[in-house]
Short mmCIF file of C-alpha atoms and ligand atoms in Angstrom, two decimals:
data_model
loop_
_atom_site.label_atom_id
_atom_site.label_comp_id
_atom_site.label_asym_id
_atom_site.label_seq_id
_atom_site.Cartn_x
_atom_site.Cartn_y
_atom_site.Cartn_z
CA UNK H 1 0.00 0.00 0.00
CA UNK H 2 1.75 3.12 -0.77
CA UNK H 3 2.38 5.28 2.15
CA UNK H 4 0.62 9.01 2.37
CA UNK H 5 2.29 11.89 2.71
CA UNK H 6 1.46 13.60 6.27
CA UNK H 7 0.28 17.06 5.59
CA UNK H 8 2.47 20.22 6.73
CA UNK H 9 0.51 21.92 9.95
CA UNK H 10 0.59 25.90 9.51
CA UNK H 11 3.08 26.76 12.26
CA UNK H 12 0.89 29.75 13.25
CA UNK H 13 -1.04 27.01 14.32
CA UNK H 14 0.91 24.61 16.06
CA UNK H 15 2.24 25.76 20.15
CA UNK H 16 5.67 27.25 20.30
CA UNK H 17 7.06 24.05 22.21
CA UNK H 18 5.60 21.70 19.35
CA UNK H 19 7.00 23.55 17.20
CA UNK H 20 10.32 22.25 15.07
CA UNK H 21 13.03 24.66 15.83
CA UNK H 22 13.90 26.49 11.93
CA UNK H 23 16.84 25.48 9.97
CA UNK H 24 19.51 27.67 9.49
CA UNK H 25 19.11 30.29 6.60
CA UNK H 26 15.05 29.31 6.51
CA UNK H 27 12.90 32.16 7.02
CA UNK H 28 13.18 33.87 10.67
CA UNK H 29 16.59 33.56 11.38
CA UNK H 30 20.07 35.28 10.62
CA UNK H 31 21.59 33.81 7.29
CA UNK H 32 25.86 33.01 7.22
CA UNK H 33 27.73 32.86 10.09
CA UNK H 34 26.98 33.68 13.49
CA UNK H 35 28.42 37.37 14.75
CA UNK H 36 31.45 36.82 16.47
CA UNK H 37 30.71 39.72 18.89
CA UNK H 38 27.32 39.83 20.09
CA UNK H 39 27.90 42.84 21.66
CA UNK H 40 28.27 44.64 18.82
CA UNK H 41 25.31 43.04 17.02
CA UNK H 42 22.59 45.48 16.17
CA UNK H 43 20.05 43.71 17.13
CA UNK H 44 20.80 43.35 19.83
CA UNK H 45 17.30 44.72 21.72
CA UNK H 46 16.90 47.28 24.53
CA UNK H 47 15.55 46.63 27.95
CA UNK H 48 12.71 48.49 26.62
CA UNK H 49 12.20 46.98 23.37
CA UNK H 50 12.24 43.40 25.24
CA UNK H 51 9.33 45.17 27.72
CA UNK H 52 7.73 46.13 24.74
CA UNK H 53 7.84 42.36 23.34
CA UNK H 54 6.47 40.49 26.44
CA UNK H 55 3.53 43.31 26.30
CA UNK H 56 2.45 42.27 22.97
CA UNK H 57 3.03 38.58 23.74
CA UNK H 58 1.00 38.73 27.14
CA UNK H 59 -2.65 38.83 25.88
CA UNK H 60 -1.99 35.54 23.79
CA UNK H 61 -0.05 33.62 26.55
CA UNK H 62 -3.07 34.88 28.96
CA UNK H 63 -5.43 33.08 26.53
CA UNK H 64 -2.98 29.86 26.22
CA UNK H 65 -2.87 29.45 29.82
CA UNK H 66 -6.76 30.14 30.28
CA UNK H 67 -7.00 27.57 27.46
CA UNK H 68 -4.51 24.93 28.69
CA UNK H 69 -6.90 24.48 31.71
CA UNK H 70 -10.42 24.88 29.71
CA UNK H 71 -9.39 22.94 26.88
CA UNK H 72 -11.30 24.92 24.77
CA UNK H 73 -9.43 25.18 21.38
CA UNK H 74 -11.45 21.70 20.71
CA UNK H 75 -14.64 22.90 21.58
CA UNK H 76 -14.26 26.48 19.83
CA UNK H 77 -13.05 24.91 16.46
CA UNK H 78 -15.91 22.17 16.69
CA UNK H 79 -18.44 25.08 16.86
CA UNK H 80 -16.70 27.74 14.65
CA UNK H 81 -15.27 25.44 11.99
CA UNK H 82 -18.50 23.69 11.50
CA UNK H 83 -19.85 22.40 8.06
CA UNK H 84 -22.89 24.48 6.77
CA UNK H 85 -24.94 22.39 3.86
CA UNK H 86 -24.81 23.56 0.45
CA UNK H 87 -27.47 25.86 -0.68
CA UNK H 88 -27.87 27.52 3.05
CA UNK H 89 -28.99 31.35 2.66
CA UNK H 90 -30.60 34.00 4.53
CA UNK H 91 -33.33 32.28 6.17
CA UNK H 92 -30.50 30.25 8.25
CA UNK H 93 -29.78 33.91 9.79
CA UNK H 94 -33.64 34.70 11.30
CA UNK H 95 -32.30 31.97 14.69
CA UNK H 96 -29.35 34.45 15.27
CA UNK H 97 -31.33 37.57 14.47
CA UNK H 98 -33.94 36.29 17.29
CA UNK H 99 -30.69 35.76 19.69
CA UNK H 100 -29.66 39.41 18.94
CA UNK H 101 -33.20 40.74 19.49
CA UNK H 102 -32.91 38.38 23.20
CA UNK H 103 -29.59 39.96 24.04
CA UNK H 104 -31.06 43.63 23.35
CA UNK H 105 -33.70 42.82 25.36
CA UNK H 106 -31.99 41.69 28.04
CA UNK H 107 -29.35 44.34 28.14
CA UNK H 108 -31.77 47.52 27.68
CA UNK H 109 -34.09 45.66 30.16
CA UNK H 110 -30.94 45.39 33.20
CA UNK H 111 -30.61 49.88 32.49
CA UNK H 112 -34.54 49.66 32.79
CA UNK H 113 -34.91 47.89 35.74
CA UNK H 114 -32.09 50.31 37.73
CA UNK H 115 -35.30 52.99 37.56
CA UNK H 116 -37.97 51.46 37.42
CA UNK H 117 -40.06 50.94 40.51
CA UNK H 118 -42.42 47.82 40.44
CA UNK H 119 -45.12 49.41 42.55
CA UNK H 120 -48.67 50.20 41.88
CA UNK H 121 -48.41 53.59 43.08
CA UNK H 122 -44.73 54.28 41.06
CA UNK H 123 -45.06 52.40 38.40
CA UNK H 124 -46.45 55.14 36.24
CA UNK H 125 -44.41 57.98 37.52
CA UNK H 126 -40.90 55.70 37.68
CA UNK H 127 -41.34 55.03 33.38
CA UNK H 128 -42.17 59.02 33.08
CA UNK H 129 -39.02 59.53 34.53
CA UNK H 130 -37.16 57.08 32.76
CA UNK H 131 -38.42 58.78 29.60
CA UNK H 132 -37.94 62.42 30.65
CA UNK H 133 -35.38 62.73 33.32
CA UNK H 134 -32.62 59.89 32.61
CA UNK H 135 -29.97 60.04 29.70
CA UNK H 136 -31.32 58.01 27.06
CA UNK H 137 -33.96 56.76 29.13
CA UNK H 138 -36.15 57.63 26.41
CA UNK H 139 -34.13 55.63 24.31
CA UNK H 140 -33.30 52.67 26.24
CA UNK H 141 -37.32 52.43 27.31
CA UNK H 142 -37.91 53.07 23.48
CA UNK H 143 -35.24 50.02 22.23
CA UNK H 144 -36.65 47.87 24.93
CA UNK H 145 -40.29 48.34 23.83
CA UNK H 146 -39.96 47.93 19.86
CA UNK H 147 -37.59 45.10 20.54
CA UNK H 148 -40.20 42.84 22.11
CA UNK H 149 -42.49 43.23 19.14
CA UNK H 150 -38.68 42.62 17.01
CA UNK H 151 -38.31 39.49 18.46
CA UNK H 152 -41.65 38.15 18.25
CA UNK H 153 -41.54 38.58 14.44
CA UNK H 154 -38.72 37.39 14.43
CA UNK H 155 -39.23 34.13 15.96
CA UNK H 156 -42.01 33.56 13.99
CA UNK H 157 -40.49 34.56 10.53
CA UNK H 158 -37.20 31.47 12.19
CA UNK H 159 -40.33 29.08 13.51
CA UNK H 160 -41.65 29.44 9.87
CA UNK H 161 -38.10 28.72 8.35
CA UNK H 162 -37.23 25.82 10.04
CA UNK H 163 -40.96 24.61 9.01
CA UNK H 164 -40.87 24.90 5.72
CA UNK H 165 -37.59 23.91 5.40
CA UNK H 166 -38.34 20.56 7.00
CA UNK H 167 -35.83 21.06 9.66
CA UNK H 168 -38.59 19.95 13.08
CA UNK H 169 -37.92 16.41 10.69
CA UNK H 170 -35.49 13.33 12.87
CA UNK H 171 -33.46 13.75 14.25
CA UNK H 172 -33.85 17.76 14.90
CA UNK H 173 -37.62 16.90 16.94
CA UNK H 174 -36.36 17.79 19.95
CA UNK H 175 -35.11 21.11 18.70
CA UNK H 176 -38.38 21.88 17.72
CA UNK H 177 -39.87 21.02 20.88
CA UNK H 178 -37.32 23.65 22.77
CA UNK H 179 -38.34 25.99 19.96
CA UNK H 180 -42.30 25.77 21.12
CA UNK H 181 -40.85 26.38 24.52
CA UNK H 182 -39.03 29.18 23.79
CA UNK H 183 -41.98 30.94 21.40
CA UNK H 184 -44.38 30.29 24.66
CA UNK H 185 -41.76 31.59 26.88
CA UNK H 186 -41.14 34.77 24.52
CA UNK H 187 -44.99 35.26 24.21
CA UNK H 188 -45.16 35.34 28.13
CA UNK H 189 -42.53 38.39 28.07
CA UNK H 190 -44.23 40.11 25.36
CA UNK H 191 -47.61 39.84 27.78
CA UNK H 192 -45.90 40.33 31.29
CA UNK H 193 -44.14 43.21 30.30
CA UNK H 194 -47.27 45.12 28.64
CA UNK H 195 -48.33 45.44 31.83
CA UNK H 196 -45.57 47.15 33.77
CA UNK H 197 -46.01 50.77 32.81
CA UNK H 198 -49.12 50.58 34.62
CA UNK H 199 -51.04 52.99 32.14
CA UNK H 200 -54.76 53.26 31.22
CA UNK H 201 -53.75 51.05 28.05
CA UNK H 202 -52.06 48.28 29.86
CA UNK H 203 -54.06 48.16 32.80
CA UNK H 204 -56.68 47.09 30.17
CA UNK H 205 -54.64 44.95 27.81
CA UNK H 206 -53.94 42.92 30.78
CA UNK H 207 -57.16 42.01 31.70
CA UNK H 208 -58.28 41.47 28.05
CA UNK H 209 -55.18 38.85 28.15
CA UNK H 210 -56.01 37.09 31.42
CA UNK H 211 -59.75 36.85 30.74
CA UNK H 212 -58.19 34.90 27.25
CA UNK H 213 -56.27 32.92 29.23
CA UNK H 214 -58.98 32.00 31.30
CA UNK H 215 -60.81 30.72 28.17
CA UNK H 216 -58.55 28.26 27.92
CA UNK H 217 -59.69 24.27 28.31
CA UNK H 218 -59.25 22.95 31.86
CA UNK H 219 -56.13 24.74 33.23
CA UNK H 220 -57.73 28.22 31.54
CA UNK H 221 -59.46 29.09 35.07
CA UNK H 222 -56.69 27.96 37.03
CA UNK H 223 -53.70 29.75 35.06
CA UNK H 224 -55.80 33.53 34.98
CA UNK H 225 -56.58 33.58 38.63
CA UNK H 226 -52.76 32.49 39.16
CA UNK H 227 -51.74 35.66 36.81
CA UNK H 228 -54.47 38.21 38.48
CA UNK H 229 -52.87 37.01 41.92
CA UNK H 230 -56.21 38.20 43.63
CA UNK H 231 -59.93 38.92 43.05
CA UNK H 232 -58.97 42.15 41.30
CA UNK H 233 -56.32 43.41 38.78
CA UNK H 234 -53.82 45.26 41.58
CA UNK H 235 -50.65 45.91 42.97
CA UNK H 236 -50.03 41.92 43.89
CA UNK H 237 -50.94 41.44 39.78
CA UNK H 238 -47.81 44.11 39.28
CA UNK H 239 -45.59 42.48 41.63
CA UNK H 240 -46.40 38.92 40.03
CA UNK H 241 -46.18 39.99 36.35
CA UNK H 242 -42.55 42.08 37.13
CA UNK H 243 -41.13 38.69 39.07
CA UNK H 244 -42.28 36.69 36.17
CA UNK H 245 -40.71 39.51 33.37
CA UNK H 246 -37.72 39.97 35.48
CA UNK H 247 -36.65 36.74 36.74
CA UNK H 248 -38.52 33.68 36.20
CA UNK H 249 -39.00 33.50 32.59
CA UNK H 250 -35.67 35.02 31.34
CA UNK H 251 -33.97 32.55 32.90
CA UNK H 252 -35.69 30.13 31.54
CA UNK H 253 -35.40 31.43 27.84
CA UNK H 254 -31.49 31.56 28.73
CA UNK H 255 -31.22 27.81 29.38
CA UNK H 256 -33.37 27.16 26.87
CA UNK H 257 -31.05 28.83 24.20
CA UNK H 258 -27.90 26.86 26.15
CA UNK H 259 -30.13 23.71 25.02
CA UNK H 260 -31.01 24.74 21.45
CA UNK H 261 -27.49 26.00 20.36
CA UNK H 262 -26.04 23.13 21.55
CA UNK H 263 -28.15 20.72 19.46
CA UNK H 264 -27.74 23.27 16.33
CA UNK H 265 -24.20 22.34 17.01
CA UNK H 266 -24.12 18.79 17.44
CA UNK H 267 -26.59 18.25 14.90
CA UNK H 268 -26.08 20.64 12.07
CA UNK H 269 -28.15 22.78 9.98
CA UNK H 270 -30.64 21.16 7.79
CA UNK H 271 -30.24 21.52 3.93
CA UNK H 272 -33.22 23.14 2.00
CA UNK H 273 -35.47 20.68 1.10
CA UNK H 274 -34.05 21.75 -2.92
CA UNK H 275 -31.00 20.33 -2.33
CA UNK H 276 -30.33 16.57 -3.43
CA UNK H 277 -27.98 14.81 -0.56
CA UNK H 278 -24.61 13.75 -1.44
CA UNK H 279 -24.85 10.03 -3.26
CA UNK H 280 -22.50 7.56 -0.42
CA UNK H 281 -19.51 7.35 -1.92
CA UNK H 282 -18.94 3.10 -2.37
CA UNK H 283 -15.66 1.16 -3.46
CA UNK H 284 -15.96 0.91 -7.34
CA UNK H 285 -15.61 -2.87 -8.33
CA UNK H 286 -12.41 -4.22 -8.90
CA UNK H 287 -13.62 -4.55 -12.83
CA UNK H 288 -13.65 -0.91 -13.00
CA UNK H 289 -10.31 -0.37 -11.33
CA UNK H 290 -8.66 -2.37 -13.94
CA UNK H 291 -10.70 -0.85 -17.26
CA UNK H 292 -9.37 2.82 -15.59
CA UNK H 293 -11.97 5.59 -16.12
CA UNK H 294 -15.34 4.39 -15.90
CA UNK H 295 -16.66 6.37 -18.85
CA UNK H 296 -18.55 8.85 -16.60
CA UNK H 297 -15.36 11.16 -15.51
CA UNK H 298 -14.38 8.87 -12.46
CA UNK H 299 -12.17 6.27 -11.65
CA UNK H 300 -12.68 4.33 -8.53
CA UNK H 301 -15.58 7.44 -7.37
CA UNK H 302 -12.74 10.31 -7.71
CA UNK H 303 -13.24 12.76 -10.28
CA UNK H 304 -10.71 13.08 -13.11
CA UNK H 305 -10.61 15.90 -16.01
CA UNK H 306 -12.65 18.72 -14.03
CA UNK H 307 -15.76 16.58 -14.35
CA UNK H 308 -18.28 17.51 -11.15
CA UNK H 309 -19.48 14.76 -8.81
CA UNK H 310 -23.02 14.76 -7.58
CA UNK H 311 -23.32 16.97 -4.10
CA UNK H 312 -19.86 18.05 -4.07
CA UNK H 313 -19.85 19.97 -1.07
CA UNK H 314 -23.21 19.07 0.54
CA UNK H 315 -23.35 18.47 4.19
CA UNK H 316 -26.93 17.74 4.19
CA UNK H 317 -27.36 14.79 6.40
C1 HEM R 1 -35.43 32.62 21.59
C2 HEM R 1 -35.80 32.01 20.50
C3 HEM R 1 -34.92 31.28 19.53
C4 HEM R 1 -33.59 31.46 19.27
C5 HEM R 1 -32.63 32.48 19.88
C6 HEM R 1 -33.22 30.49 18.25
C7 HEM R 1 -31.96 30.38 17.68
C8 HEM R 1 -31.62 29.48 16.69
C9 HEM R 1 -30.41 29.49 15.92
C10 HEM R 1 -29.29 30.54 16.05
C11 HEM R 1 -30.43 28.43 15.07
C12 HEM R 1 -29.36 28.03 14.03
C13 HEM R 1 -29.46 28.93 12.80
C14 HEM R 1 -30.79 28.88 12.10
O1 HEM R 1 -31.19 27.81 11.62
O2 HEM R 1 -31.45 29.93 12.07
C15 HEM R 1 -31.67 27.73 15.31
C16 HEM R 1 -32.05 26.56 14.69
C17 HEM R 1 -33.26 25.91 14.88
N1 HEM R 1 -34.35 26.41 15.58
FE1 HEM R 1 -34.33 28.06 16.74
N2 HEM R 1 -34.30 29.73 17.94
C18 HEM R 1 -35.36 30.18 18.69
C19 HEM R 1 -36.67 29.74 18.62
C20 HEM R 1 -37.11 28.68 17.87
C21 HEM R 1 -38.50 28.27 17.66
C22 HEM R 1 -39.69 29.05 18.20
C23 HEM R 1 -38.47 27.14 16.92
C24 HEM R 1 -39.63 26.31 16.44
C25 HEM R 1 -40.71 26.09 17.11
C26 HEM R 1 -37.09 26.81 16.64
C27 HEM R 1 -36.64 25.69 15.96
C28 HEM R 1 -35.38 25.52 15.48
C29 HEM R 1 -34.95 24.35 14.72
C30 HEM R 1 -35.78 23.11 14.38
C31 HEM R 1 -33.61 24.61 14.35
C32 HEM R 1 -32.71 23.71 13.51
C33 HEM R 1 -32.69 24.30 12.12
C34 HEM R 1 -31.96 23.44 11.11
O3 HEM R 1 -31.49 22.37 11.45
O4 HEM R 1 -31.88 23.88 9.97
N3 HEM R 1 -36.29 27.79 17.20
N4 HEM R 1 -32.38 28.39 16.29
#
């Protein structure tokens, strides 16, 4: 069997002590003989200069030592070096654009919460003052608002992509089912935070929303008088709304993410359904070996004079 050729590793990539030292005269060191008075050398570098060196050098060695006890090179060039399917386009960007619409949330909604007062009696006046008094309260209150309604396009317009595109299909189910999670869980912000300006319009809203709830078969009853937390729409209704907003369900969505990136990673993205998968590549028979080319541009399933083979490329599983 003839032996293969091991192929030369980048040595950007490979760790200064791996590393072979150079040969004399090869790139990166002194050519012809060595100076006979190293004193007199002019390169010979400054106490400075060396300073200088180990300051440029000390951001990488503090990520090689943070590395050496994560081991995370592997895991970082598993998930960043990934293969993306052939024929993957826009739509595959809708997941991340709902991630970025999370993260704005959450950020504008920590500067929120450092004014706002979840009381019945300050609700009101805390958001006026967010919007009048702060710097770029108006802003922030402004981002945080017209990103809720950002998001839940947006992960409707993903939902509707990984739909049509057949992606909820085996073995991505359980993907899906986190995704149904995370639209109920994104819905429940959307409808918990309505209420925390405690205005005219979403004193109302809210009641509309937990008389729907209460429509709801069997657990409807139940799961409205758990979200009016009383006989009345009130302060304890505020208080339970702004620990739901605030703590409970963010959480949630966070974990929930943890789980659905990490099966986007082990599992891959789906191909559109348009794309044929890549034929399994079989021995050729022994027959063929011997006759050479086997009339279609291949011999023994590689390709020979530029012609294409089906799927090139395709990661679809
Ligand atoms: C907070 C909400 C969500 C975030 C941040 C999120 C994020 C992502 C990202 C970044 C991807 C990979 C890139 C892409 O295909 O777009 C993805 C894939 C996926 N998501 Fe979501 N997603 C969310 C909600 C949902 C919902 C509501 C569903 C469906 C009910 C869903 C189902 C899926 C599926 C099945 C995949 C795999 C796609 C494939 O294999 O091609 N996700 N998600």
């Amino acid at each position: 069997m003839p032996k293969l050729r091991k192929p030369k590793i980048p040595d950007a990539v490979v760790p200064p002590p791996l590393r072979k030292p150079a040969k004399p005269g090869s790139a990166g060191t002194p050519k012809g003989q060595a100076p006979t008075d190293l004193k007199e050398t002019p390169e010979r570098k400054s106490a400075g200069d060396k300073m200088l060196e180990v300051g440029k050098e000390a951001p990488i060695d503090a990520l090689g030592w943070v590395d050496q006890r994560l081991a995370a090179t592997g895991f970082l060039t598993g998930m960043l070096f990934r293969k993306v399917p052939k024929g993957t386009n826009w739509f595959y960007t809708l997941g991340s654009a709902t991630l970025f619409a999370f993260i704005v949330q959450a950020v504008t909604g920590v500067f929120l919460a450092m004014f706002y007062t979840p009381s019945a009696t300050q609700a009101y006046s805390s958001i006026a003052h967010i919007n009048n008094e702060v710097p770029l309260g108006q802003l922030v209150h402004g981002m945080h608002k017209w990103g809720s309604s950002v998001m839940v396009i947006l992960i409707f317009l993903h939902m509707g992509r990984t739909f049509f595109f057949g992606a909820y299909k085996y073995p991505r189910e359980l993907n899906w089912v986190i995704g149904v999670v995370l639209l109920i869980l994104t819905m429940t912000m959307a409808f918990t935070g309505y209420l925390l300006p405690f205005d005219q319009r979403s004193f109302w809203a809210s009641i509309v929303g937990i008389n729907i709830n209460g429509t709801g078969p069997v657990v409807g009853p139940y799961l409205s008088d758990f979200l009016r937390a009383g006989p009345e729409l009130g302060a304890t209704t505020l208080s339970r709304f702004y620990a739901i907003h605030m703590l409970l369900v963010p959480g949630a969505i966070i974990a929930l993410i943890g789980a659905h990136m990490y099966l986007v990673v082990k599992l891959g993205t789906t191909a559109p359904p348009w794309v044929k998968a890549e034929r399994p590549k079989v021995a050729a028979p022994v027959s063929q070996l011997d006759a050479g080319a086997n009339g279609n541009g291949r011999v023994n399933g590689h390709r020979v004079n530029g012609a294409p083979v089906d799927g090139e490329g395709n990661g679809a599983l």
